[in-house]
Short mmCIF file of C-alpha atoms and ligand atoms in Angstrom, two decimals:
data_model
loop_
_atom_site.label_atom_id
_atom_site.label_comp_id
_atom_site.label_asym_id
_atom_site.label_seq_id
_atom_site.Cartn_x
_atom_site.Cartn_y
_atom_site.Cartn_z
CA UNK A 9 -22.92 10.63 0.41
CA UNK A 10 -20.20 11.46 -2.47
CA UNK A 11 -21.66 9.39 -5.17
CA UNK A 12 -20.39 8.98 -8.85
CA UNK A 13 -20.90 6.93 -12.05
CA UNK A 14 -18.19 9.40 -13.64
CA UNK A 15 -14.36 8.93 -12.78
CA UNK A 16 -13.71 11.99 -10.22
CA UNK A 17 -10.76 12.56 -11.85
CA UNK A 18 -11.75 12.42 -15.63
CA UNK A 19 -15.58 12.57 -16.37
CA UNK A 20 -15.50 8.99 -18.59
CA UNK A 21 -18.19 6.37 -17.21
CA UNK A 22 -17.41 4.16 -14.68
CA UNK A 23 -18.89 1.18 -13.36
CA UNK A 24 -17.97 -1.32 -10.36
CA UNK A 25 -16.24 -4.59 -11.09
CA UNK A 26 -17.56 -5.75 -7.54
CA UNK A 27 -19.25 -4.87 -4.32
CA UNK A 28 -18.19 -5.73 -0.92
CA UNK A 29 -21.38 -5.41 0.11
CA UNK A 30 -22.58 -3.03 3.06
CA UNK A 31 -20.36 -1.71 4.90
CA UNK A 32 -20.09 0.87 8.20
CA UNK A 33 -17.72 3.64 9.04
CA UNK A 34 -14.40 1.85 9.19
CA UNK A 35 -13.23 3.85 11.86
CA UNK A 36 -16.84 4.50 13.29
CA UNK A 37 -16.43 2.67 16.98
CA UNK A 38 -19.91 2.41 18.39
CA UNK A 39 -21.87 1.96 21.96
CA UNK A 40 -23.96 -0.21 22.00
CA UNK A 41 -27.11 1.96 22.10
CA UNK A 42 -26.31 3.24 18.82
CA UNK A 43 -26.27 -0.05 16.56
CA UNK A 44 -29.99 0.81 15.74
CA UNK A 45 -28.58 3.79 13.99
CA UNK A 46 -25.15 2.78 12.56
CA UNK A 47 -24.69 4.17 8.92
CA UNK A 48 -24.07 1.97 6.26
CA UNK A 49 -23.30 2.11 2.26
CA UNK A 50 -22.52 -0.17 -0.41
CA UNK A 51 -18.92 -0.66 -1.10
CA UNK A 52 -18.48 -0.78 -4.78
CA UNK A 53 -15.18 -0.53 -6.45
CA UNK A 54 -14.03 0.89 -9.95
CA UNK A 55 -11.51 1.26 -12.32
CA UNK A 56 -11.56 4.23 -15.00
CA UNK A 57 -10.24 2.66 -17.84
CA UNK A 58 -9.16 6.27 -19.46
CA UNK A 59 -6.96 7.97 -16.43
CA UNK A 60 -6.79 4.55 -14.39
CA UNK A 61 -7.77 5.63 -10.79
CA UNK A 62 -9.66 2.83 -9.06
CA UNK A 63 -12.00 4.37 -6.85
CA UNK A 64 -14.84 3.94 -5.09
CA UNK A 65 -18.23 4.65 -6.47
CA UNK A 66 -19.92 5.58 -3.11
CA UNK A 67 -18.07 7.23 -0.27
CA UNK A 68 -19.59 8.93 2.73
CA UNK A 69 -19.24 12.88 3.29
CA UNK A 70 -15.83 13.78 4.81
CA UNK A 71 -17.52 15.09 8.28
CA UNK A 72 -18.78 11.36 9.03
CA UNK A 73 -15.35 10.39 8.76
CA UNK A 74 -13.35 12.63 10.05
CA UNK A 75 -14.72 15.12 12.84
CA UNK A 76 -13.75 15.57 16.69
CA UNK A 77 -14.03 11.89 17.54
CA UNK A 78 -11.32 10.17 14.91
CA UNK A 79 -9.81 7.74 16.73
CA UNK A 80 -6.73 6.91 14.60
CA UNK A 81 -3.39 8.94 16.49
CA UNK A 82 -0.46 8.75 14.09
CA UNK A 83 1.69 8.59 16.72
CA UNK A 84 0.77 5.47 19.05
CA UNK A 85 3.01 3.91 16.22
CA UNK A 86 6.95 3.66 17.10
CA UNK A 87 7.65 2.40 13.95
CA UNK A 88 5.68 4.82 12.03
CA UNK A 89 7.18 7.91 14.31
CA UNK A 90 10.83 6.92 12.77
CA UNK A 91 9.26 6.10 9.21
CA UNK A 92 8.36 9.93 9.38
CA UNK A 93 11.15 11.06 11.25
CA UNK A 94 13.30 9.65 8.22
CA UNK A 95 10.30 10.98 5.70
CA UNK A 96 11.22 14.72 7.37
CA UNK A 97 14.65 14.66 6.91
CA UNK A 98 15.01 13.22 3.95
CA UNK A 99 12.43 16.59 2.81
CA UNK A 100 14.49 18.94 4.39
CA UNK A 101 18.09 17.70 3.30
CA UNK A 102 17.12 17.35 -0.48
CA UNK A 103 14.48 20.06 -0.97
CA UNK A 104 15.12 23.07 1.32
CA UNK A 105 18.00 25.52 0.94
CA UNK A 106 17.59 27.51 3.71
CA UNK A 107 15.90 26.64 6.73
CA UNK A 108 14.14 30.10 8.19
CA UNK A 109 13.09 31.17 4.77
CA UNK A 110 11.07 28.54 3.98
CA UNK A 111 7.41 27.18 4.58
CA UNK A 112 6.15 23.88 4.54
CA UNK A 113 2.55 22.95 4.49
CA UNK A 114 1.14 19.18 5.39
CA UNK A 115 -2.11 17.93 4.30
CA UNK A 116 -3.76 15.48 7.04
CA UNK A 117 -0.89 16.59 9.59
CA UNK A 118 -2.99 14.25 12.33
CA UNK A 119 -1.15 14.72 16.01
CA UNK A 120 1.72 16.15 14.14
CA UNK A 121 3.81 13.08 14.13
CA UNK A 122 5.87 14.65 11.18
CA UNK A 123 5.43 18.19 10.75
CA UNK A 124 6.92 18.44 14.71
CA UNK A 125 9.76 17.68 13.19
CA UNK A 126 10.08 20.65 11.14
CA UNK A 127 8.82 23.01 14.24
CA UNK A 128 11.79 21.38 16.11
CA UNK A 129 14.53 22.70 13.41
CA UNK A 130 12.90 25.95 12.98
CA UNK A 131 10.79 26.14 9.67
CA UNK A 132 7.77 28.05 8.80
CA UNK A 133 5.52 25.06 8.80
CA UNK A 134 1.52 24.46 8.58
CA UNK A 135 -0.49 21.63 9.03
CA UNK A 136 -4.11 20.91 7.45
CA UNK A 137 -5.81 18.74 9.90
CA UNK A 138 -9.66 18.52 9.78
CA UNK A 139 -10.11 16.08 12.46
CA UNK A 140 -10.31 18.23 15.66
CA UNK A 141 -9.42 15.56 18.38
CA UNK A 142 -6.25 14.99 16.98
CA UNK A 143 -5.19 18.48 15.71
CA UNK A 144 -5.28 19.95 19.09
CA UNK A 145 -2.71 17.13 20.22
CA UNK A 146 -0.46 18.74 17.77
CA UNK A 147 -1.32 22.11 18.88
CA UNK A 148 -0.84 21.70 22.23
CA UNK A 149 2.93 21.07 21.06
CA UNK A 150 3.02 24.39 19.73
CA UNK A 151 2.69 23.22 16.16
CA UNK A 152 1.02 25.69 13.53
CA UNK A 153 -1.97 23.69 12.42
CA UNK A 154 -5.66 24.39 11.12
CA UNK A 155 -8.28 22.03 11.21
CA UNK A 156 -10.31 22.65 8.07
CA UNK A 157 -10.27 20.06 4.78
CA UNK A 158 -7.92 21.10 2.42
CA UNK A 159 -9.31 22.01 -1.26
CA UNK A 160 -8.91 24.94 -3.35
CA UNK A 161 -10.62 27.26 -1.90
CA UNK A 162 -8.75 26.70 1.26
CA UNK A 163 -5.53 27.01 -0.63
CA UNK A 164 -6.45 30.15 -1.79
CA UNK A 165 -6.49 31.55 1.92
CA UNK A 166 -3.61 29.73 2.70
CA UNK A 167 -1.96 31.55 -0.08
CA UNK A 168 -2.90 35.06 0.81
CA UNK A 169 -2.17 34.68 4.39
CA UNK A 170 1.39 32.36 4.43
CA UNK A 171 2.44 33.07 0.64
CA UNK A 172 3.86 30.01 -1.57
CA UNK A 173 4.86 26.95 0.12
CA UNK A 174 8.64 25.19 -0.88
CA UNK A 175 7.33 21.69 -0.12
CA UNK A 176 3.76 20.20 0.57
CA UNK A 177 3.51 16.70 1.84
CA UNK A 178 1.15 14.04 2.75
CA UNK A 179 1.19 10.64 3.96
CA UNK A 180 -1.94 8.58 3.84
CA UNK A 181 -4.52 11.58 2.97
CA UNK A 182 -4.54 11.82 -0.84
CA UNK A 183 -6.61 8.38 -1.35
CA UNK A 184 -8.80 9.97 1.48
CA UNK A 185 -9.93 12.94 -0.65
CA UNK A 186 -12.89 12.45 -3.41
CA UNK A 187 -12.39 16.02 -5.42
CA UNK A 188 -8.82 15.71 -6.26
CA UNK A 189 -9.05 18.08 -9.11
CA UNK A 190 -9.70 21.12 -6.87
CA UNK A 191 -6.82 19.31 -4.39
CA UNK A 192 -4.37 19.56 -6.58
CA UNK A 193 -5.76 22.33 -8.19
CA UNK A 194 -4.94 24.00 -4.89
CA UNK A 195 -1.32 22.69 -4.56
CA UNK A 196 -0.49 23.88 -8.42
CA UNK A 197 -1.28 27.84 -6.95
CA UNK A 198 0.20 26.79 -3.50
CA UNK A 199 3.61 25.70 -4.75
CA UNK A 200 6.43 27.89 -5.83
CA UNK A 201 8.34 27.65 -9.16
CA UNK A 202 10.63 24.97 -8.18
CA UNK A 203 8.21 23.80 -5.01
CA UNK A 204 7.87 20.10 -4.38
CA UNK A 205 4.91 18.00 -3.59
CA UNK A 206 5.97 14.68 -2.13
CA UNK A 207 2.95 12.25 -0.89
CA UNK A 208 2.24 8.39 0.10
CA UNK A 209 -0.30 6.22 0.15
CA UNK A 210 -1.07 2.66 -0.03
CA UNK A 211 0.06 0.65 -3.75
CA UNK A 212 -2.61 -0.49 -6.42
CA UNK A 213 0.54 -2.55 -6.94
CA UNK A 214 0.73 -4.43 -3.47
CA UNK A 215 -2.50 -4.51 -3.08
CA UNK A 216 -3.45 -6.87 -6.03
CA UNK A 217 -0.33 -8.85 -5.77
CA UNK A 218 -1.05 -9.39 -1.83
CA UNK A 219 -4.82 -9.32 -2.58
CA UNK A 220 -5.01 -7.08 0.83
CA UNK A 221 -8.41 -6.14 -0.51
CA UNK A 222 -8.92 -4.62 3.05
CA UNK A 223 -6.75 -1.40 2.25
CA UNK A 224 -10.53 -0.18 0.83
CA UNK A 225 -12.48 1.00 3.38
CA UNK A 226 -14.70 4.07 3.60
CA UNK A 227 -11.58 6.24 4.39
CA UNK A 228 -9.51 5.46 0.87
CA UNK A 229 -11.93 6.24 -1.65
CA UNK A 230 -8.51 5.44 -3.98
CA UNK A 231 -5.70 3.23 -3.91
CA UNK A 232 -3.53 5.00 -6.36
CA UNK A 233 -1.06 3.57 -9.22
CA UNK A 234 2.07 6.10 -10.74
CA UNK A 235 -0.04 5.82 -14.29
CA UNK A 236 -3.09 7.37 -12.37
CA UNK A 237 -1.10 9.90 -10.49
CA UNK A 238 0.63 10.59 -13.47
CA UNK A 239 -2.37 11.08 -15.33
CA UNK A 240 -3.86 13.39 -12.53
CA UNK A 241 -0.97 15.51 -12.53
CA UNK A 242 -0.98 16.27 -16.18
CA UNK A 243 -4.51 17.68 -15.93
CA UNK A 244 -2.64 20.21 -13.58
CA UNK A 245 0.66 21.27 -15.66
CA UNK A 246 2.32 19.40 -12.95
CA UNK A 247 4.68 16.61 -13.31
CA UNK A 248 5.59 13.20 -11.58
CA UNK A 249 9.54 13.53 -11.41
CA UNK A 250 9.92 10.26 -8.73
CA UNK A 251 8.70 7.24 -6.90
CA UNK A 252 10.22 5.44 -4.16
CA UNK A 253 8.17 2.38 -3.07
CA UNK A 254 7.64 1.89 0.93
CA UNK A 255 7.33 -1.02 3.17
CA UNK A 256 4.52 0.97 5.36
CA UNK A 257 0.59 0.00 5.47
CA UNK A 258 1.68 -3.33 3.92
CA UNK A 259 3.19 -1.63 0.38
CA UNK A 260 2.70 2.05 -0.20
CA UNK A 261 4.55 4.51 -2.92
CA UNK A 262 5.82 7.69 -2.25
CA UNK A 263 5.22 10.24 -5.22
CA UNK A 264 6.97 13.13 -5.76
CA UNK A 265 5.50 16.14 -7.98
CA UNK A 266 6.64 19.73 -9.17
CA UNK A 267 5.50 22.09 -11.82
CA UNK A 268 6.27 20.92 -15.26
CA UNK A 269 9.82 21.69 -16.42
CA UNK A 270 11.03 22.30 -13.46
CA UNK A 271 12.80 18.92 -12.34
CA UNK A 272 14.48 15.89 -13.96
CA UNK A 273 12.30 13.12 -14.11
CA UNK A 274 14.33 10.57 -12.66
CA UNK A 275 14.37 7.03 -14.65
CA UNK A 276 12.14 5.19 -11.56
CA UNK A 277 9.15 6.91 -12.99
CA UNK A 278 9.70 5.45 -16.68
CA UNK A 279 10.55 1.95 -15.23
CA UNK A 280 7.29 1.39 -12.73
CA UNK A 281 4.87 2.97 -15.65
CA UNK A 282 6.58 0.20 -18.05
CA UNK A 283 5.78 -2.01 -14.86
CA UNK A 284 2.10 -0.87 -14.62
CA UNK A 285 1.57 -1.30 -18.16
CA UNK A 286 2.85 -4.77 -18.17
CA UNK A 287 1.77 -6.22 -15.51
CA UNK A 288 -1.77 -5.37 -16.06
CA UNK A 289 -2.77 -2.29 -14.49
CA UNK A 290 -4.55 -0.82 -17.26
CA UNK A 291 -6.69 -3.59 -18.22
CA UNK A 292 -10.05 -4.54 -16.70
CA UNK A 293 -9.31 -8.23 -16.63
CA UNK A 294 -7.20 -7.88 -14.05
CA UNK A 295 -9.55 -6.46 -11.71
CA UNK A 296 -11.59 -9.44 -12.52
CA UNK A 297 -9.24 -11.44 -11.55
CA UNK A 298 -8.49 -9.14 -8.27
CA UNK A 299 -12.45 -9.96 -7.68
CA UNK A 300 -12.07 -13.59 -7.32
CA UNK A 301 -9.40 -13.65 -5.33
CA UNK A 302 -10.64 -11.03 -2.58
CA UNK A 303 -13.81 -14.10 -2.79
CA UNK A 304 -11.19 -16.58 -2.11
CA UNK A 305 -9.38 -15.05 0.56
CA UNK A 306 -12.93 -14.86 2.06
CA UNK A 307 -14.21 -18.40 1.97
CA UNK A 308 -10.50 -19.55 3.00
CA UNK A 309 -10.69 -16.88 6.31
CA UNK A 310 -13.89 -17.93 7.36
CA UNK A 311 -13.52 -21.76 7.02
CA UNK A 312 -10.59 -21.88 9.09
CA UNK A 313 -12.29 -19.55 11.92
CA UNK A 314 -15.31 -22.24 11.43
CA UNK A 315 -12.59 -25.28 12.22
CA UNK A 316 -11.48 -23.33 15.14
CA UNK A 317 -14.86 -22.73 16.49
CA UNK A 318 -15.43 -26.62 15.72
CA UNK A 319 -12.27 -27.50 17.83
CA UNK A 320 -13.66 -25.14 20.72
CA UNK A 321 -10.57 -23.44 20.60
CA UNK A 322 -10.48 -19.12 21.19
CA UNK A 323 -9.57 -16.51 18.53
CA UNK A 324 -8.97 -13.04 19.55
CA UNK A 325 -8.42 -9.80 16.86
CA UNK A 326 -5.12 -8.72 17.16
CA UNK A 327 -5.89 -4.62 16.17
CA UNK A 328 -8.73 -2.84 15.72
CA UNK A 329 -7.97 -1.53 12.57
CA UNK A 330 -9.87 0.33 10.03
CA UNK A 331 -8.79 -2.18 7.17
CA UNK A 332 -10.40 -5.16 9.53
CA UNK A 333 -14.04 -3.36 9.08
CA UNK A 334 -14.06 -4.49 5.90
CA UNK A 335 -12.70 -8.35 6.36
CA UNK A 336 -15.22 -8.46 8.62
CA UNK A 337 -18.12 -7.13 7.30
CA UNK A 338 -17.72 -8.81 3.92
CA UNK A 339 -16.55 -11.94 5.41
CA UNK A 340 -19.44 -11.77 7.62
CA UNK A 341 -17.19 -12.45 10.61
CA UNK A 342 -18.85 -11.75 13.90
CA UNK A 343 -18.66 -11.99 17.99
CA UNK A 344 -18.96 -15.47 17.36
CA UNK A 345 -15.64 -16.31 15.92
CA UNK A 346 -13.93 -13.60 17.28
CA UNK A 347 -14.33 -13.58 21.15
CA UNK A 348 -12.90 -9.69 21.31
CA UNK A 349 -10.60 -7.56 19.39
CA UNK A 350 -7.25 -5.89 21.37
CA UNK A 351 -6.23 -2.45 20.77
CA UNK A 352 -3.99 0.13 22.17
CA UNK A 353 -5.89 3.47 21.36
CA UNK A 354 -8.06 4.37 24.25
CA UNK A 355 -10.87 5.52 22.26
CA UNK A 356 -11.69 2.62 20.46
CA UNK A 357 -11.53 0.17 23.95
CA UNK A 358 -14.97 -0.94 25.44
CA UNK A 359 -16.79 0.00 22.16
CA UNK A 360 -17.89 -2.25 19.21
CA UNK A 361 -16.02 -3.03 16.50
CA UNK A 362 -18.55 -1.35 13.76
CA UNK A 363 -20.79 -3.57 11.26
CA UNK A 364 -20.19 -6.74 13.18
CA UNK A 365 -19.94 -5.34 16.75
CA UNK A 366 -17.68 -7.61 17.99
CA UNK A 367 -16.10 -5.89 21.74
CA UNK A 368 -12.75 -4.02 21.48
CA UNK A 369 -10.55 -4.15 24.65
CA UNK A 370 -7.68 -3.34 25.87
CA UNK A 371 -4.13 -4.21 25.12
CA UNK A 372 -3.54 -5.68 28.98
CA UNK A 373 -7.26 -8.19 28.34
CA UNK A 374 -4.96 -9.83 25.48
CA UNK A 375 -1.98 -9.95 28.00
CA UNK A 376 -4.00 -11.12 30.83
CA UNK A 377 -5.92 -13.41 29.15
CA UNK A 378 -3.97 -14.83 25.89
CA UNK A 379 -6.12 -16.68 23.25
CA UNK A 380 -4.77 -19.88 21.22
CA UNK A 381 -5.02 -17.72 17.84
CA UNK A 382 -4.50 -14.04 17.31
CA UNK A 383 -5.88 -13.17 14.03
CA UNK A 384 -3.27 -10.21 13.17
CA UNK A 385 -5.67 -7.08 11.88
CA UNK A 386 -2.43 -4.93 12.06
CA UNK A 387 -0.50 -7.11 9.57
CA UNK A 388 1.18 -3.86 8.30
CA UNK A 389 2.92 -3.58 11.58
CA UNK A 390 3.99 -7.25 11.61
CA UNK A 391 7.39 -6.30 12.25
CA UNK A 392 6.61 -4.26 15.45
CA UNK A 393 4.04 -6.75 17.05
CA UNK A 394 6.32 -9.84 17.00
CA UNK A 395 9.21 -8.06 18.67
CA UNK A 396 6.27 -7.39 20.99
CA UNK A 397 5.10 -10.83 21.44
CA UNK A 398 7.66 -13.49 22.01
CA UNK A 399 5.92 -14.14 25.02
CA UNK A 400 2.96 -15.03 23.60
CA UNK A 401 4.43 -17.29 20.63
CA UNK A 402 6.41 -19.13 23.46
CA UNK A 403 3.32 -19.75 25.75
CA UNK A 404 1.98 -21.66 22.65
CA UNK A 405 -0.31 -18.96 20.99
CA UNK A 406 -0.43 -18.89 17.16
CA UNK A 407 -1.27 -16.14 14.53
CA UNK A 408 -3.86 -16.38 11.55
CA UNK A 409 -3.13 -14.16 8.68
CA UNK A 410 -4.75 -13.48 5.54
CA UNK A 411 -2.48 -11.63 3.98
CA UNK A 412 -1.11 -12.42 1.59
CA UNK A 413 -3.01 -15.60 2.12
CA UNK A 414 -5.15 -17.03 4.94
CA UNK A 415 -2.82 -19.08 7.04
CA UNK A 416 -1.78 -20.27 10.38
CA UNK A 417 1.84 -19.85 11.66
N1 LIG B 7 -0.59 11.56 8.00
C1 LIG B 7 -0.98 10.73 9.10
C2 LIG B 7 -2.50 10.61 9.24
C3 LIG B 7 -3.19 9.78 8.21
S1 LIG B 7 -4.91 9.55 8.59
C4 LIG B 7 -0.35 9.35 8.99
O1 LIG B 7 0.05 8.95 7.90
O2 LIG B 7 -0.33 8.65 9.99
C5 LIG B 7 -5.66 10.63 7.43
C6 LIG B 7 -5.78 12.03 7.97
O3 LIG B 7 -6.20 12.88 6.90
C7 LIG B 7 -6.81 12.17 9.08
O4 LIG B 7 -6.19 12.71 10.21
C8 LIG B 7 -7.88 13.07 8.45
O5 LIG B 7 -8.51 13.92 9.39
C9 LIG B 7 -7.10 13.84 7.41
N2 LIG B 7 -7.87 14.37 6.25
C10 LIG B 7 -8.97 13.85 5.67
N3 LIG B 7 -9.41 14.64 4.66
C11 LIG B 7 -8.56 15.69 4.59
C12 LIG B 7 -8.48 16.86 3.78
N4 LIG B 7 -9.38 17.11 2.81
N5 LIG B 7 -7.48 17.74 4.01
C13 LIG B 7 -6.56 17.50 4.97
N6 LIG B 7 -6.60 16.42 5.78
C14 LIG B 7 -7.57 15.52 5.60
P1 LIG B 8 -3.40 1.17 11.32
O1 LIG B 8 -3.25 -0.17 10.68
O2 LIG B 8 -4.43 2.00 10.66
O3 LIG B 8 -2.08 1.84 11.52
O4 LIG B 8 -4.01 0.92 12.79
C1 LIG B 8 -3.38 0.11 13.71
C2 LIG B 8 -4.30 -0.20 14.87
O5 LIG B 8 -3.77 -1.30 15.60
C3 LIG B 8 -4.46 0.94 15.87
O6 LIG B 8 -5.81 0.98 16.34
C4 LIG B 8 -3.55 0.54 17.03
C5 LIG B 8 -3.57 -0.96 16.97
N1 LIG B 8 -2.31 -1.58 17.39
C6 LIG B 8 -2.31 -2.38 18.54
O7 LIG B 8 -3.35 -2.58 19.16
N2 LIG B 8 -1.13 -2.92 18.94
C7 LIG B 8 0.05 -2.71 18.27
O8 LIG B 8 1.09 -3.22 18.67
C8 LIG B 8 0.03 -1.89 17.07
C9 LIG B 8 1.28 -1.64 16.31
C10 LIG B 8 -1.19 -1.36 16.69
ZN1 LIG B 9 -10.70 8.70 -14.98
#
């Protein structure tokens, strides 16, 4: 277990505004034999009221989390396979001036739903991918990857073998790291002079405006603001030079980084740190405030399940997703309000959902056998599922969502 009472980032006390009570291995899909020894640990968030990163104060070691048997495969999403497709290019037109000269390193590189786009034009590329399931899917395409956790130390290897890097990205693996000082630590040496360092990950901002309290789970032992980021970087000589907000995991920010000096800081960065500032980021009543409405959401989700039950009418999880271990283990949702939950990834299907064991199936048991609610678990890809599922919406089914409140529709 990573445990602190000190910010990771700073040293200055923390303490947690709330708990969301016990809580498994989001991603940790489980046989049935092996409830008796399911891990569990208190999720308590914080907020560090000198550098501003919320973070958890308990997360379990990396290995539980991410080891041969993560199920999550970047690219069973279509719409997240042209979000980084766009992500790529958008690197490579603005940030590389030649092509074969360069190298390009990406942190959590998963099944290589990005970085194959760089193998396909050509460039020197590397990707960091601990998780050894889905690293050999990338290098069975013939793209350069490693499956180690990225740190310092690491960095240094990286740097003696490959040399400097011209851009390092990530998407959806810097909230997943607790010792972000030696992280970026490590990117500082890795970069060169005029290197960039372009990442995304979910929005403190979205998050408490949509109170989608279940973007913390085990996995995202942050959910970072541009004041925190900014505030890491400095500790590093580096610099935030830009921000562009995205629609993906229901609100995320893209951040992008260099050494200090080297880049214009482009006016985005001034205007969302005004934002931040404003709107509340920095002070602890709004995290109070944050607190009772995650309690709301919760009481509202589980009294309309409670009607349904009432009205003998069946609900099934639409997406077993990592963010719906922690509705339902702090809502205390279980296999009887939820008669299964569908999913498309093979390695999740005819397991338990973990904490409240409720039985994942297949995509085709939804399709066979359509309930009268689908409670959407994948809200962030809304947009993809409904294109998906006139068919059920004209046969009469209905959705429940709780973001950004509980509702039916
Ligand atoms: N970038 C992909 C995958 C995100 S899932 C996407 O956005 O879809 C997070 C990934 O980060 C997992 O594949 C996990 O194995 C990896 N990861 C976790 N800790 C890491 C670390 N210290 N260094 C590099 N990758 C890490
Ligand atoms: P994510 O929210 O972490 O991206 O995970 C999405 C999960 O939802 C993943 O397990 C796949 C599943 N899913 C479906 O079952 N059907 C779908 O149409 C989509 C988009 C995702
Ligand atoms: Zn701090």
């Amino acid at each position: 277990m990573n445990s602190s009472n000190t910010c990771r980032v700073c040293g200055n006390e923390i303490s947690p505004f709330m708990s969301f009570g016990k809580m498994p291995i989001a991603n940790g899909f489980l046989n049935e034999i092996d409830f008796k020894n399911e891990y569990f640990f208190e999720m308590k968030p914080s907020f560090c009221e000198n550098c501003f990163a919320f973070q958890l104060i308990d997360q379990p070691d990396a290995p539980m989390m991410f080891n041969e048997n993560y199920p999550f495969f970047s690219s069973l999403s279509k719409h997240m396979q042209v979000h980084f497709k766009n992500f790529a290019d958008q690197l490579i037109s603005n940030f590389l001036r030649t092509k074969e000269d360069s190298f390009v390193i990406e942190l959590g590189s998963n099944d290589g739903i990005m970085l194959k786009h760089f193998k396909n034009s050509g460039i020197p590329h590397l990707g960091i991918e601990p998780s050894k399931n889905v690293a050999d899917v990338a290098k069975k395409e013939g793209i350069n990857t490693i499956s180690e956790f990225f740190n310092e130390n690491l960095a240094d290897h990286i740097l003696e073998k490959h040399g400097k890097a011209n851009i390092i990205f990530a998407a959806n693996v810097m909230c997943h790291i607790p010792d972000l000082n030696s992280v970026f630590a490590g990117i500082a040496k890795l970069l060169t002079e005029d290197g960039i360092l372009a990442f995304e990950d979910p929005y403190l901002g979205d998050m408490l405006e949509k109170v989608s309290y279940d973007q913390i789970y085990d996995e995202h032992i942050y959910i970072f603001s541009a004041s925190s980021v900014s505030s890491l970087c400095e500790r590093h000589d580096l610099e935030l030079i830009d921000v562009i907000p995205q629609p993906t995991h229901g609100g995320s920010m893209r951040y992008f980084i260099t050494h200090k000096g080297s880049h214009k800081i482009s006016k985005n960065v001034h205007q969302i740190l005004e934002n931040e500032e404003k709107n509340g980021f920095k002070d602890p009543t709004t995290y109070i405030r944050f607190k009772n409405n995650c309690e709301q959401s919760k009481k509202d989700l589980v009294s309309l399940l409670e009607k349904i039950k009432s009205e003998k009418k069946r609900v099934v999880g639409y997406g077993a997703t990592s963010k719906s271990t922690t509705i339902l283990n702090y809502s205390g949702i279980g296999n009887d309000l939820i008669e299964f939950i569908s999913d498309t990834t093979p390695l999740k299907q005819n397991k338990y959902s973990p904490g409240a064991h409720i039985p994942v199936r297949s995509y085709e048991e939804f399709k066979k056998n359509p309930p009268d609610y689908a409670l959407l678990f994948a809200w962030n890809h809304s947009n993809e599922i409904f294109e998906k599922e006139k068919d059920f919406e004209k046969n009469g089914g209905k959705w429940i969502r709780f973001v950004p409140k509980v509702e039916i529709f």
